[in-house]
PDB file of C-alpha atoms and ligand atoms in Angstrom:
ATOM      1  CA  ASP A   1      -0.025  -0.026  -0.045  1.00  0.00           C
ATOM      2  CA  LEU A   2       2.789   2.260  -0.926  1.00  0.00           C
ATOM      3  CA  TYR A   3       0.913   4.753  -3.273  1.00  0.00           C
ATOM      4  CA  ASN A   4      -2.288   6.434  -2.248  1.00  0.00           C
ATOM      5  CA  LEU A   5      -4.024   5.438  -5.633  1.00  0.00           C
ATOM      6  CA  ARG A   6      -7.247   7.089  -4.663  1.00  0.00           C
ATOM      7  CA  TRP A   7      -5.514  10.463  -5.046  1.00  0.00           C
ATOM      8  CA  ILE A   8      -3.942  10.083  -8.380  1.00  0.00           C
ATOM      9  CA  GLY A   9      -5.679  12.514 -10.795  1.00  0.00           C
ATOM     10  CA  ALA A  10      -5.128  15.766 -12.588  1.00  0.00           C
ATOM     11  CA  ASP A  11      -3.684  17.488  -9.451  1.00  0.00           C
ATOM     12  CA  THR A  12      -1.169  14.839  -8.705  1.00  0.00           C
ATOM     13  CA  LYS A  13       2.382  16.237  -8.723  1.00  0.00           C
ATOM     14  CA  VAL A  14       4.531  13.745 -10.645  1.00  0.00           C
ATOM     15  CA  HIS A  15       8.252  13.289  -9.586  1.00  0.00           C
ATOM     16  CA  GLY A  16      10.968  10.942 -10.752  1.00  0.00           C
ATOM     17  CA  VAL A  17      14.509   9.733 -10.338  1.00  0.00           C
ATOM     18  CA  ILE A  18      16.648   9.807 -13.566  1.00  0.00           C
ATOM     19  CA  GLY A  19      19.426   7.436 -13.716  1.00  0.00           C
ATOM     20  CA  SER A  20      20.900   4.267 -15.354  1.00  0.00           C
ATOM     21  CA  PRO A  21      20.754   1.741 -13.919  1.00  0.00           C
ATOM     22  CA  ILE A  22      17.787   2.562 -11.765  1.00  0.00           C
ATOM     23  CA  GLY A  23      16.301  -0.783 -10.580  1.00  0.00           C
ATOM     24  CA  HIS A  24      18.422  -0.679  -7.321  1.00  0.00           C
ATOM     25  CA  SER A  25      17.236   2.799  -6.307  1.00  0.00           C
ATOM     26  CA  LYS A  26      15.599   3.180  -2.994  1.00  0.00           C
ATOM     27  CA  SER A  27      14.390   6.581  -3.844  1.00  0.00           C
ATOM     28  CA  PRO A  28      10.882   5.593  -5.194  1.00  0.00           C
ATOM     29  CA  HIS A  29      10.126   3.688  -1.914  1.00  0.00           C
ATOM     30  CA  LEU A  30      11.381   6.562   0.262  1.00  0.00           C
ATOM     31  CA  TYR A  31       9.584   9.388  -1.431  1.00  0.00           C
ATOM     32  CA  ASN A  32       6.334   7.618  -2.110  1.00  0.00           C
ATOM     33  CA  SER A  33       6.064   6.572   1.500  1.00  0.00           C
ATOM     34  CA  ALA A  34       7.067  10.214   2.734  1.00  0.00           C
ATOM     35  CA  PHE A  35       4.435  11.853   0.308  1.00  0.00           C
ATOM     36  CA  LYS A  36       1.803   9.657   1.698  1.00  0.00           C
ATOM     37  CA  SER A  37       2.753  10.051   5.379  1.00  0.00           C
ATOM     38  CA  VAL A  38       2.544  13.917   5.130  1.00  0.00           C
ATOM     39  CA  GLY A  39      -0.630  13.868   2.991  1.00  0.00           C
ATOM     40  CA  PHE A  40       1.115  15.337  -0.107  1.00  0.00           C
ATOM     41  CA  ASN A  41      -0.645  14.541  -3.338  1.00  0.00           C
ATOM     42  CA  GLY A  42       2.448  13.328  -5.242  1.00  0.00           C
ATOM     43  CA  ILE A  43       3.891  10.380  -6.827  1.00  0.00           C
ATOM     44  CA  TYR A  44       7.632   9.511  -7.553  1.00  0.00           C
ATOM     45  CA  LEU A  45       8.652   7.128 -10.348  1.00  0.00           C
ATOM     46  CA  PRO A  46      11.865   5.366 -11.271  1.00  0.00           C
ATOM     47  CA  LEU A  47      12.986   6.514 -14.732  1.00  0.00           C
ATOM     48  CA  LEU A  48      15.542   4.552 -16.639  1.00  0.00           C
ATOM     49  CA  VAL A  49      17.222   7.175 -18.812  1.00  0.00           C
ATOM     50  CA  ASP A  50      20.357   6.849 -20.865  1.00  0.00           C
ATOM     51  CA  ASP A  51      20.437  10.329 -22.513  1.00  0.00           C
ATOM     52  CA  VAL A  52      19.340  12.950 -20.048  1.00  0.00           C
ATOM     53  CA  ALA A  53      19.259  15.762 -22.575  1.00  0.00           C
ATOM     54  CA  ASN A  54      17.067  13.830 -24.967  1.00  0.00           C
ATOM     55  CA  TYR A  55      14.755  12.889 -22.120  1.00  0.00           C
ATOM     56  CA  MET A  56      14.328  16.292 -20.884  1.00  0.00           C
ATOM     57  CA  SER A  57      13.700  17.781 -24.363  1.00  0.00           C
ATOM     58  CA  THR A  58      11.480  15.000 -25.622  1.00  0.00           C
ATOM     59  CA  TYR A  59       9.728  13.353 -22.920  1.00  0.00           C
ATOM     60  CA  SER A  60       9.610  15.698 -19.750  1.00  0.00           C
ATOM     61  CA  SER A  61       6.152  17.132 -19.772  1.00  0.00           C
ATOM     62  CA  PRO A  62       4.771  19.907 -17.551  1.00  0.00           C
ATOM     63  CA  ASP A  63       3.219  17.254 -15.362  1.00  0.00           C
ATOM     64  CA  PHE A  64       6.759  16.298 -14.066  1.00  0.00           C
ATOM     65  CA  VAL A  65       7.414  18.898 -11.427  1.00  0.00           C
ATOM     66  CA  GLY A  66      10.597  17.490  -9.819  1.00  0.00           C
ATOM     67  CA  TYR A  67      13.311  15.108 -10.549  1.00  0.00           C
ATOM     68  CA  SER A  68      16.167  13.536  -8.663  1.00  0.00           C
ATOM     69  CA  CYS A  69      19.178  13.053 -10.836  1.00  0.00           C
ATOM     70  CA  THR A  70      21.648  10.282 -10.147  1.00  0.00           C
ATOM     71  CA  ILE A  71      24.480   8.285 -11.587  1.00  0.00           C
ATOM     72  CA  PRO A  72      25.618   9.026 -14.363  1.00  0.00           C
ATOM     73  CA  HIS A  73      23.588  12.115 -15.021  1.00  0.00           C
ATOM     74  CA  LYS A  74      24.756  14.569 -12.332  1.00  0.00           C
ATOM     75  CA  GLU A  75      26.967  16.570 -14.641  1.00  0.00           C
ATOM     76  CA  ALA A  76      24.920  16.164 -17.924  1.00  0.00           C
ATOM     77  CA  GLY A  77      21.769  16.987 -15.931  1.00  0.00           C
ATOM     78  CA  LEU A  78      23.147  20.447 -15.075  1.00  0.00           C
ATOM     79  CA  LYS A  79      23.300  21.334 -18.794  1.00  0.00           C
ATOM     80  CA  CYS A  80      19.580  20.608 -19.102  1.00  0.00           C
ATOM     81  CA  CYS A  81      18.676  23.229 -16.510  1.00  0.00           C
ATOM     82  CA  ASP A  82      17.467  26.764 -17.391  1.00  0.00           C
ATOM     83  CA  GLU A  83      18.962  28.066 -14.129  1.00  0.00           C
ATOM     84  CA  VAL A  84      21.465  26.511 -11.844  1.00  0.00           C
ATOM     85  CA  ASP A  85      22.070  27.273  -8.145  1.00  0.00           C
ATOM     86  CA  PRO A  86      25.443  29.235  -7.881  1.00  0.00           C
ATOM     87  CA  ILE A  87      27.247  26.575  -5.888  1.00  0.00           C
ATOM     88  CA  ALA A  88      25.992  23.760  -7.996  1.00  0.00           C
ATOM     89  CA  LYS A  89      27.390  25.570 -11.000  1.00  0.00           C
ATOM     90  CA  GLU A  90      30.778  25.923  -9.396  1.00  0.00           C
ATOM     91  CA  ILE A  91      30.746  22.290  -8.428  1.00  0.00           C
ATOM     92  CA  GLY A  92      29.696  21.320 -11.913  1.00  0.00           C
ATOM     93  CA  SER A  93      26.815  18.918 -10.882  1.00  0.00           C
ATOM     94  CA  ILE A  94      23.339  18.657  -9.739  1.00  0.00           C
ATOM     95  CA  ASN A  95      21.228  16.038  -8.063  1.00  0.00           C
ATOM     96  CA  CYS A  96      17.808  17.698  -8.216  1.00  0.00           C
ATOM     97  CA  MET A  97      15.699  19.473 -10.837  1.00  0.00           C
ATOM     98  CA  ILE A  98      12.443  21.458 -10.096  1.00  0.00           C
ATOM     99  CA  ARG A  99      10.112  22.805 -12.684  1.00  0.00           C
ATOM    100  CA  ARG A 100       9.306  26.379 -11.581  1.00  0.00           C
ATOM    101  CA  PRO A 101       5.421  26.725 -11.539  1.00  0.00           C
ATOM    102  CA  THR A 102       5.305  30.297 -12.758  1.00  0.00           C
ATOM    103  CA  ASP A 103       7.158  29.904 -16.071  1.00  0.00           C
ATOM    104  CA  GLY A 104       8.049  26.079 -16.408  1.00  0.00           C
ATOM    105  CA  LYS A 105      11.784  26.776 -16.297  1.00  0.00           C
ATOM    106  CA  ILE A 106      13.903  23.896 -14.872  1.00  0.00           C
ATOM    107  CA  LEU A 107      16.086  24.845 -11.951  1.00  0.00           C
ATOM    108  CA  GLY A 108      19.053  22.741 -10.727  1.00  0.00           C
ATOM    109  CA  TYR A 109      20.398  22.103  -7.330  1.00  0.00           C
ATOM    110  CA  ASN A 110      23.055  20.109  -5.699  1.00  0.00           C
ATOM    111  CA  PHE A 111      21.863  18.770  -2.331  1.00  0.00           C
ATOM    112  CA  ASP A 112      24.758  16.233  -1.844  1.00  0.00           C
ATOM    113  CA  TYR A 113      27.014  18.910  -0.483  1.00  0.00           C
ATOM    114  CA  LEU A 114      24.322  20.462   1.592  1.00  0.00           C
ATOM    115  CA  GLY A 115      23.617  16.883   3.043  1.00  0.00           C
ATOM    116  CA  ALA A 116      27.099  16.404   4.074  1.00  0.00           C
ATOM    117  CA  ILE A 117      27.551  19.941   5.511  1.00  0.00           C
ATOM    118  CA  ALA A 118      24.258  19.565   7.567  1.00  0.00           C
ATOM    119  CA  ALA A 119      25.397  16.242   8.960  1.00  0.00           C
ATOM    120  CA  ILE A 120      28.746  17.780   9.968  1.00  0.00           C
ATOM    121  CA  GLU A 121      27.087  20.787  11.608  1.00  0.00           C
ATOM    122  CA  GLU A 122      24.687  18.597  13.380  1.00  0.00           C
ATOM    123  CA  ALA A 123      27.462  16.506  14.974  1.00  0.00           C
ATOM    124  CA  LEU A 124      29.365  19.672  15.803  1.00  0.00           C
ATOM    125  CA  ARG A 125      26.420  21.075  17.623  1.00  0.00           C
ATOM    126  CA  ALA A 126      25.809  17.824  19.527  1.00  0.00           C
ATOM    127  CA  SER A 127      29.427  17.654  20.584  1.00  0.00           C
ATOM    128  CA  ASN A 128      29.372  21.322  21.564  1.00  0.00           C
ATOM    129  CA  GLY A 129      26.346  20.551  23.808  1.00  0.00           C
ATOM    130  CA  GLY A 130      23.628  22.426  21.908  1.00  0.00           C
ATOM    131  CA  PRO A 131      22.664  24.993  19.352  1.00  0.00           C
ATOM    132  CA  THR A 132      25.034  27.666  18.258  1.00  0.00           C
ATOM    133  CA  LEU A 133      24.466  31.082  16.767  1.00  0.00           C
ATOM    134  CA  GLY A 134      25.354  30.776  12.978  1.00  0.00           C
ATOM    135  CA  SER A 135      27.072  27.757  11.700  1.00  0.00           C
ATOM    136  CA  PRO A 136      29.421  25.834  14.120  1.00  0.00           C
ATOM    137  CA  LEU A 137      31.767  25.498  11.076  1.00  0.00           C
ATOM    138  CA  ALA A 138      32.443  29.353  11.008  1.00  0.00           C
ATOM    139  CA  GLY A 139      36.200  29.952  11.695  1.00  0.00           C
ATOM    140  CA  LYS A 140      36.960  26.238  11.969  1.00  0.00           C
ATOM    141  CA  LEU A 141      39.851  24.749   9.971  1.00  0.00           C
ATOM    142  CA  PHE A 142      38.144  22.326   7.522  1.00  0.00           C
ATOM    143  CA  VAL A 143      40.548  19.807   5.760  1.00  0.00           C
ATOM    144  CA  VAL A 144      39.127  18.337   2.622  1.00  0.00           C
ATOM    145  CA  ILE A 145      40.924  15.273   1.036  1.00  0.00           C
ATOM    146  CA  GLY A 146      40.170  15.013  -2.626  1.00  0.00           C
ATOM    147  CA  ALA A 147      39.613  17.711  -5.373  1.00  0.00           C
ATOM    148  CA  GLY A 148      37.150  15.777  -7.576  1.00  0.00           C
ATOM    149  CA  GLY A 149      33.319  16.430  -7.661  1.00  0.00           C
ATOM    150  CA  ALA A 150      32.756  15.457  -4.160  1.00  0.00           C
ATOM    151  CA  GLY A 151      35.888  17.277  -2.967  1.00  0.00           C
ATOM    152  CA  LYS A 152      34.815  20.447  -4.744  1.00  0.00           C
ATOM    153  CA  ALA A 153      31.229  20.064  -3.168  1.00  0.00           C
ATOM    154  CA  LEU A 154      32.649  19.812   0.368  1.00  0.00           C
ATOM    155  CA  ALA A 155      35.271  22.552   0.002  1.00  0.00           C
ATOM    156  CA  TYR A 156      32.640  25.041  -1.457  1.00  0.00           C
ATOM    157  CA  GLY A 157      30.146  23.993   1.522  1.00  0.00           C
ATOM    158  CA  GLY A 158      32.830  24.614   4.053  1.00  0.00           C
ATOM    159  CA  TYR A 159      33.726  27.959   2.481  1.00  0.00           C
ATOM    160  CA  GLU A 160      30.075  29.062   2.266  1.00  0.00           C
ATOM    161  CA  LYS A 161      29.786  28.389   6.103  1.00  0.00           C
ATOM    162  CA  GLY A 162      32.822  30.477   6.867  1.00  0.00           C
ATOM    163  CA  ALA A 163      35.331  27.696   7.603  1.00  0.00           C
ATOM    164  CA  ARG A 164      38.984  28.038   6.567  1.00  0.00           C
ATOM    165  CA  VAL A 165      39.414  25.448   4.040  1.00  0.00           C
ATOM    166  CA  VAL A 166      42.490  23.313   3.401  1.00  0.00           C
ATOM    167  CA  VAL A 167      42.474  21.158   0.249  1.00  0.00           C
ATOM    168  CA  VAL A 168      44.585  18.051   0.187  1.00  0.00           C
ATOM    169  CA  ASN A 169      44.966  16.025  -2.995  1.00  0.00           C
ATOM    170  CA  ARG A 170      47.379  13.433  -4.493  1.00  0.00           C
ATOM    171  CA  THR A 171      47.647  15.634  -7.488  1.00  0.00           C
ATOM    172  CA  TYR A 172      48.812  19.134  -6.199  1.00  0.00           C
ATOM    173  CA  SER A 173      47.694  21.145  -9.154  1.00  0.00           C
ATOM    174  CA  LYS A 174      44.119  20.203  -8.578  1.00  0.00           C
ATOM    175  CA  ALA A 175      44.304  20.903  -4.879  1.00  0.00           C
ATOM    176  CA  LYS A 176      45.724  24.343  -5.694  1.00  0.00           C
ATOM    177  CA  GLU A 177      43.019  25.222  -8.248  1.00  0.00           C
ATOM    178  CA  LEU A 178      40.271  24.378  -5.772  1.00  0.00           C
ATOM    179  CA  ALA A 179      41.899  26.023  -2.913  1.00  0.00           C
ATOM    180  CA  ASP A 180      42.285  29.155  -4.813  1.00  0.00           C
ATOM    181  CA  LYS A 181      38.587  29.260  -5.600  1.00  0.00           C
ATOM    182  CA  VAL A 182      37.613  28.847  -1.933  1.00  0.00           C
ATOM    183  CA  GLY A 183      40.320  31.164  -0.557  1.00  0.00           C
ATOM    184  CA  GLY A 184      42.010  28.182   1.004  1.00  0.00           C
ATOM    185  CA  HIS A 185      45.347  26.505   1.253  1.00  0.00           C
ATOM    186  CA  ALA A 186      46.520  23.468  -0.688  1.00  0.00           C
ATOM    187  CA  ILE A 187      48.770  20.609   0.314  1.00  0.00           C
ATOM    188  CA  THR A 188      49.616  17.218  -1.174  1.00  0.00           C
ATOM    189  CA  LEU A 189      48.200  14.022   0.265  1.00  0.00           C
ATOM    190  CA  ALA A 190      51.788  12.939   1.079  1.00  0.00           C
ATOM    191  CA  GLU A 191      52.221  16.109   3.236  1.00  0.00           C
ATOM    192  CA  LEU A 192      48.928  15.458   5.187  1.00  0.00           C
ATOM    193  CA  LYS A 193      50.448  13.136   7.824  1.00  0.00           C
ATOM    194  CA  ASP A 194      52.709  16.075   8.967  1.00  0.00           C
ATOM    195  CA  PHE A 195      50.063  18.699   8.685  1.00  0.00           C
ATOM    196  CA  HIS A 196      48.954  19.885  12.264  1.00  0.00           C
ATOM    197  CA  PRO A 197      48.759  23.707  12.510  1.00  0.00           C
ATOM    198  CA  GLU A 198      46.236  23.706  15.274  1.00  0.00           C
ATOM    199  CA  ARG A 199      43.988  21.721  17.415  1.00  0.00           C
ATOM    200  CA  ALA A 200      40.304  20.721  16.907  1.00  0.00           C
ATOM    201  CA  MET A 201      40.434  20.645  13.128  1.00  0.00           C
ATOM    202  CA  ILE A 202      37.796  18.736  10.923  1.00  0.00           C
ATOM    203  CA  LEU A 203      38.729  16.202   8.528  1.00  0.00           C
ATOM    204  CA  VAL A 204      36.660  15.164   5.416  1.00  0.00           C
ATOM    205  CA  ASN A 205      37.506  12.338   2.995  1.00  0.00           C
ATOM    206  CA  THR A 206      35.971  12.583  -0.503  1.00  0.00           C
ATOM    207  CA  THR A 207      38.386  10.189  -2.286  1.00  0.00           C
ATOM    208  CA  SER A 208      37.571   6.500  -2.931  1.00  0.00           C
ATOM    209  CA  VAL A 209      40.369   5.457  -0.601  1.00  0.00           C
ATOM    210  CA  GLY A 210      38.922   2.838   1.832  1.00  0.00           C
ATOM    211  CA  MET A 211      35.826   1.990  -0.340  1.00  0.00           C
ATOM    212  CA  LYS A 212      34.843  -1.551  -0.884  1.00  0.00           C
ATOM    213  CA  PRO A 213      36.591  -3.807  -1.824  1.00  0.00           C
ATOM    214  CA  ARG A 214      39.744  -1.957  -0.648  1.00  0.00           C
ATOM    215  CA  ILE A 215      38.652  -1.667   2.952  1.00  0.00           C
ATOM    216  CA  ASP A 216      42.094  -1.754   4.497  1.00  0.00           C
ATOM    217  CA  ASP A 217      43.104   1.450   2.775  1.00  0.00           C
ATOM    218  CA  THR A 218      43.078   4.856   4.516  1.00  0.00           C
ATOM    219  CA  PRO A 219      44.077   8.273   3.382  1.00  0.00           C
ATOM    220  CA  ILE A 220      45.935   9.287   6.616  1.00  0.00           C
ATOM    221  CA  PRO A 221      47.909   7.272   9.104  1.00  0.00           C
ATOM    222  CA  LYS A 222      46.091   6.693  12.504  1.00  0.00           C
ATOM    223  CA  GLU A 223      48.850   8.757  14.543  1.00  0.00           C
ATOM    224  CA  SER A 224      47.970  11.885  12.620  1.00  0.00           C
ATOM    225  CA  LEU A 225      44.290  11.660  13.360  1.00  0.00           C
ATOM    226  CA  ARG A 226      44.819  12.969  16.996  1.00  0.00           C
ATOM    227  CA  HIS A 227      44.874  16.553  15.474  1.00  0.00           C
ATOM    228  CA  TYR A 228      41.103  16.104  14.399  1.00  0.00           C
ATOM    229  CA  SER A 229      38.060  16.508  16.563  1.00  0.00           C
ATOM    230  CA  LEU A 230      35.584  15.393  13.894  1.00  0.00           C
ATOM    231  CA  VAL A 231      36.131  13.157  10.945  1.00  0.00           C
ATOM    232  CA  PHE A 232      33.620  12.683   8.102  1.00  0.00           C
ATOM    233  CA  ASP A 233      33.943  10.141   5.298  1.00  0.00           C
ATOM    234  CA  ALA A 234      31.804  10.499   2.218  1.00  0.00           C
ATOM    235  CA  ILE A 235      32.289   6.761   1.526  1.00  0.00           C
ATOM    236  CA  TYR A 236      29.271   4.665   2.666  1.00  0.00           C
ATOM    237  CA  THR A 237      30.393   1.232   1.572  1.00  0.00           C
ATOM    238  CA  PRO A 238      31.365   0.096   4.104  1.00  0.00           C
ATOM    239  CA  LYS A 239      29.573   2.280   6.500  1.00  0.00           C
ATOM    240  CA  LEU A 240      32.516   2.210   9.073  1.00  0.00           C
ATOM    241  CA  THR A 241      35.556   2.771   6.985  1.00  0.00           C
ATOM    242  CA  ARG A 242      39.063   2.219   8.333  1.00  0.00           C
ATOM    243  CA  LEU A 243      39.481   6.033   8.585  1.00  0.00           C
ATOM    244  CA  LEU A 244      36.181   6.366  10.655  1.00  0.00           C
ATOM    245  CA  LYS A 245      37.119   3.404  12.869  1.00  0.00           C
ATOM    246  CA  GLU A 246      40.631   4.763  13.681  1.00  0.00           C
ATOM    247  CA  ALA A 247      39.341   8.258  14.116  1.00  0.00           C
ATOM    248  CA  GLN A 248      36.765   6.876  16.687  1.00  0.00           C
ATOM    249  CA  GLU A 249      39.529   5.037  18.380  1.00  0.00           C
ATOM    250  CA  THR A 250      41.459   8.233  18.559  1.00  0.00           C
ATOM    251  CA  GLY A 251      38.673   9.953  20.220  1.00  0.00           C
ATOM    252  CA  ALA A 252      37.210  12.110  17.418  1.00  0.00           C
ATOM    253  CA  THR A 253      33.420  12.520  16.700  1.00  0.00           C
ATOM    254  CA  ILE A 254      32.680  10.575  13.416  1.00  0.00           C
ATOM    255  CA  VAL A 255      30.109  11.264  10.879  1.00  0.00           C
ATOM    256  CA  TYR A 256      29.050   8.362   8.438  1.00  0.00           C
ATOM    257  CA  GLY A 257      28.682   8.859   4.655  1.00  0.00           C
ATOM    258  CA  THR A 258      25.190   7.473   5.081  1.00  0.00           C
ATOM    259  CA  GLU A 259      24.150  10.737   7.001  1.00  0.00           C
ATOM    260  CA  MET A 260      24.966  12.653   3.865  1.00  0.00           C
ATOM    261  CA  LEU A 261      22.597  10.456   1.762  1.00  0.00           C
ATOM    262  CA  ILE A 262      19.771  10.725   4.066  1.00  0.00           C
ATOM    263  CA  ASN A 263      20.208  14.507   4.549  1.00  0.00           C
ATOM    264  CA  GLN A 264      20.288  15.176   0.826  1.00  0.00           C
ATOM    265  CA  ALA A 265      16.956  13.361   0.587  1.00  0.00           C
ATOM    266  CA  PHE A 266      15.496  15.563   3.262  1.00  0.00           C
ATOM    267  CA  PHE A 267      16.374  18.648   1.285  1.00  0.00           C
ATOM    268  CA  GLN A 268      14.943  17.280  -1.894  1.00  0.00           C
ATOM    269  CA  PHE A 269      11.746  16.374  -0.128  1.00  0.00           C
ATOM    270  CA  GLU A 270      11.336  19.810   1.159  1.00  0.00           C
ATOM    271  CA  LYS A 271      11.996  21.181  -2.293  1.00  0.00           C
ATOM    272  CA  PHE A 272       9.451  18.956  -3.903  1.00  0.00           C
ATOM    273  CA  THR A 273       6.612  19.494  -1.344  1.00  0.00           C
ATOM    274  CA  GLY A 274       7.339  22.760   0.511  1.00  0.00           C
ATOM    275  CA  LEU A 275       6.813  20.677   3.722  1.00  0.00           C
ATOM    276  CA  PRO A 276       9.292  19.551   6.420  1.00  0.00           C
ATOM    277  CA  ALA A 277      10.656  16.004   5.704  1.00  0.00           C
ATOM    278  CA  PRO A 278       9.366  13.212   7.957  1.00  0.00           C
ATOM    279  CA  LYS A 279      12.894  12.351   9.150  1.00  0.00           C
ATOM    280  CA  GLN A 280      11.941   9.396  11.421  1.00  0.00           C
ATOM    281  CA  LEU A 281      10.025   7.738   8.472  1.00  0.00           C
ATOM    282  CA  PHE A 282      12.953   8.234   6.072  1.00  0.00           C
ATOM    283  CA  GLN A 283      15.232   6.506   8.616  1.00  0.00           C
ATOM    284  CA  GLU A 284      12.898   3.737   8.996  1.00  0.00           C
ATOM    285  CA  VAL A 285      12.211   3.155   5.272  1.00  0.00           C
ATOM    286  CA  LEU A 286      15.995   3.261   4.525  1.00  0.00           C
ATOM    287  CA  ALA A 287      16.846   0.903   7.484  1.00  0.00           C
ATOM    288  CA  ARG A 288      14.218  -1.716   6.165  1.00  0.00           C
ATOM    289  CA  ASN A 289      15.442  -1.520   2.438  1.00  0.00           C
ATOM    290  CA  THR A 290      19.240  -1.536   2.945  1.00  0.00           C
TER     291      THR A 290
HETATM  292  P1  ATR B   1      34.341  12.211  -7.226  1.00  0.00           P
HETATM  293  O1  ATR B   1      33.368  12.913  -8.182  1.00  0.00           O
HETATM  294  O2  ATR B   1      33.661  11.034  -6.517  1.00  0.00           O
HETATM  295  O3  ATR B   1      34.942  13.141  -6.282  1.00  0.00           O
HETATM  296  P2  ATR B   1      36.615  12.170  -9.001  1.00  0.00           P
HETATM  297  O4  ATR B   1      36.185  13.494  -9.596  1.00  0.00           O
HETATM  298  O5  ATR B   1      37.103  11.071  -9.930  1.00  0.00           O
HETATM  299  O6  ATR B   1      35.470  11.459  -8.098  1.00  0.00           O
HETATM  300  O7  ATR B   1      37.781  12.473  -7.999  1.00  0.00           O
HETATM  301  C1  ATR B   1      38.484  11.427  -7.291  1.00  0.00           C
HETATM  302  C2  ATR B   1      39.347  12.060  -6.163  1.00  0.00           C
HETATM  303  O8  ATR B   1      39.849  10.983  -5.433  1.00  0.00           O
HETATM  304  C3  ATR B   1      40.454  12.923  -6.760  1.00  0.00           C
HETATM  305  O9  ATR B   1      40.797  13.953  -5.759  1.00  0.00           O
HETATM  306  C4  ATR B   1      41.595  11.884  -6.709  1.00  0.00           C
HETATM  307  O10 ATR B   1      42.913  12.416  -6.595  1.00  0.00           O
HETATM  308  P3  ATR B   1      43.738  12.908  -7.935  1.00  0.00           P
HETATM  309  O11 ATR B   1      43.198  14.244  -8.465  1.00  0.00           O
HETATM  310  O12 ATR B   1      45.131  12.938  -7.647  1.00  0.00           O
HETATM  311  O13 ATR B   1      43.349  11.910  -9.105  1.00  0.00           O
HETATM  312  C5  ATR B   1      41.279  11.054  -5.451  1.00  0.00           C
HETATM  313  N1  ATR B   1      41.790   9.662  -5.558  1.00  0.00           N
HETATM  314  C6  ATR B   1      41.297   8.700  -6.234  1.00  0.00           C
HETATM  315  N2  ATR B   1      41.970   7.436  -5.957  1.00  0.00           N
HETATM  316  C7  ATR B   1      42.929   7.819  -5.158  1.00  0.00           C
HETATM  317  C8  ATR B   1      43.975   7.112  -4.626  1.00  0.00           C
HETATM  318  N3  ATR B   1      44.230   5.798  -4.793  1.00  0.00           N
HETATM  319  N4  ATR B   1      44.811   7.735  -3.719  1.00  0.00           N
HETATM  320  C9  ATR B   1      44.688   9.109  -3.524  1.00  0.00           C
HETATM  321  N5  ATR B   1      43.688   9.770  -4.017  1.00  0.00           N
HETATM  322  C10 ATR B   1      42.824   9.269  -4.799  1.00  0.00           C
END
């Protein structure tokens, strides 16, 4: 009884997730359950799409008011938008498209980075013992490993929240290019183990180092983790990466990659419906389906 079939009619707001493959996606289950639970007259479909530009120009009718955009279309999807959120434009990818009701224009957003930043802020607030005025990231040293799509997203997110960003990358030129854009500092991955300018830094891994099947890999030796008060890993297979396990053993607060996944879904839901996301239900549906 996932869909509220009695509701489906001319007023139903149609949404979908565009990707290839798409059969594995948990999103239809998640959003349809959530639409129903808050009484929103909407439906959310899995859409197997190989050419997103062709799909958007040929098949996307005004009935479709919102899309999630997933692998491999996050970059190509951006080019299909009439307007793109400034940070998504800088990052070069989107994961959500909304059709503006007033003029039908397609607006692109990237909620992946906001999802990660929100998870980090929440963990910082919890460890500080409660709410803070403004972002708890403001003024903090925010060390981002990786300068690809995810690295850019996190570096821009940290910059937007007023953190001082350090970009660490195997290839220095890419670290430098990104650091220059966010007013930050660049170092190579080889230099990271000796980098400890101050206490209570935040460390974020956006590389694939430590991802299944290479679960014994880690981007930083355990001894160097003592300089960090909070460590986030964008990897979520496995959930507890070697980096997070060693950070926990060293006494740091850890934030799982799965938190980023769930938070970006909250942001999309709120954009689709204009209503607050039923967070508890999201957690339950994901737990049941993973
Ligand atoms: P994504 O969009 O997921 O961020 P990407 O754009 O391919 O993926 O970027 C991958 C990032 O992981 C890069 O920062 C890459 O470093 P380089 O710029 O030097 O290539 C980093 N990376 C990937 N494999 C790595 C490895 N084995 N060791 C260190 N860094 C690695």
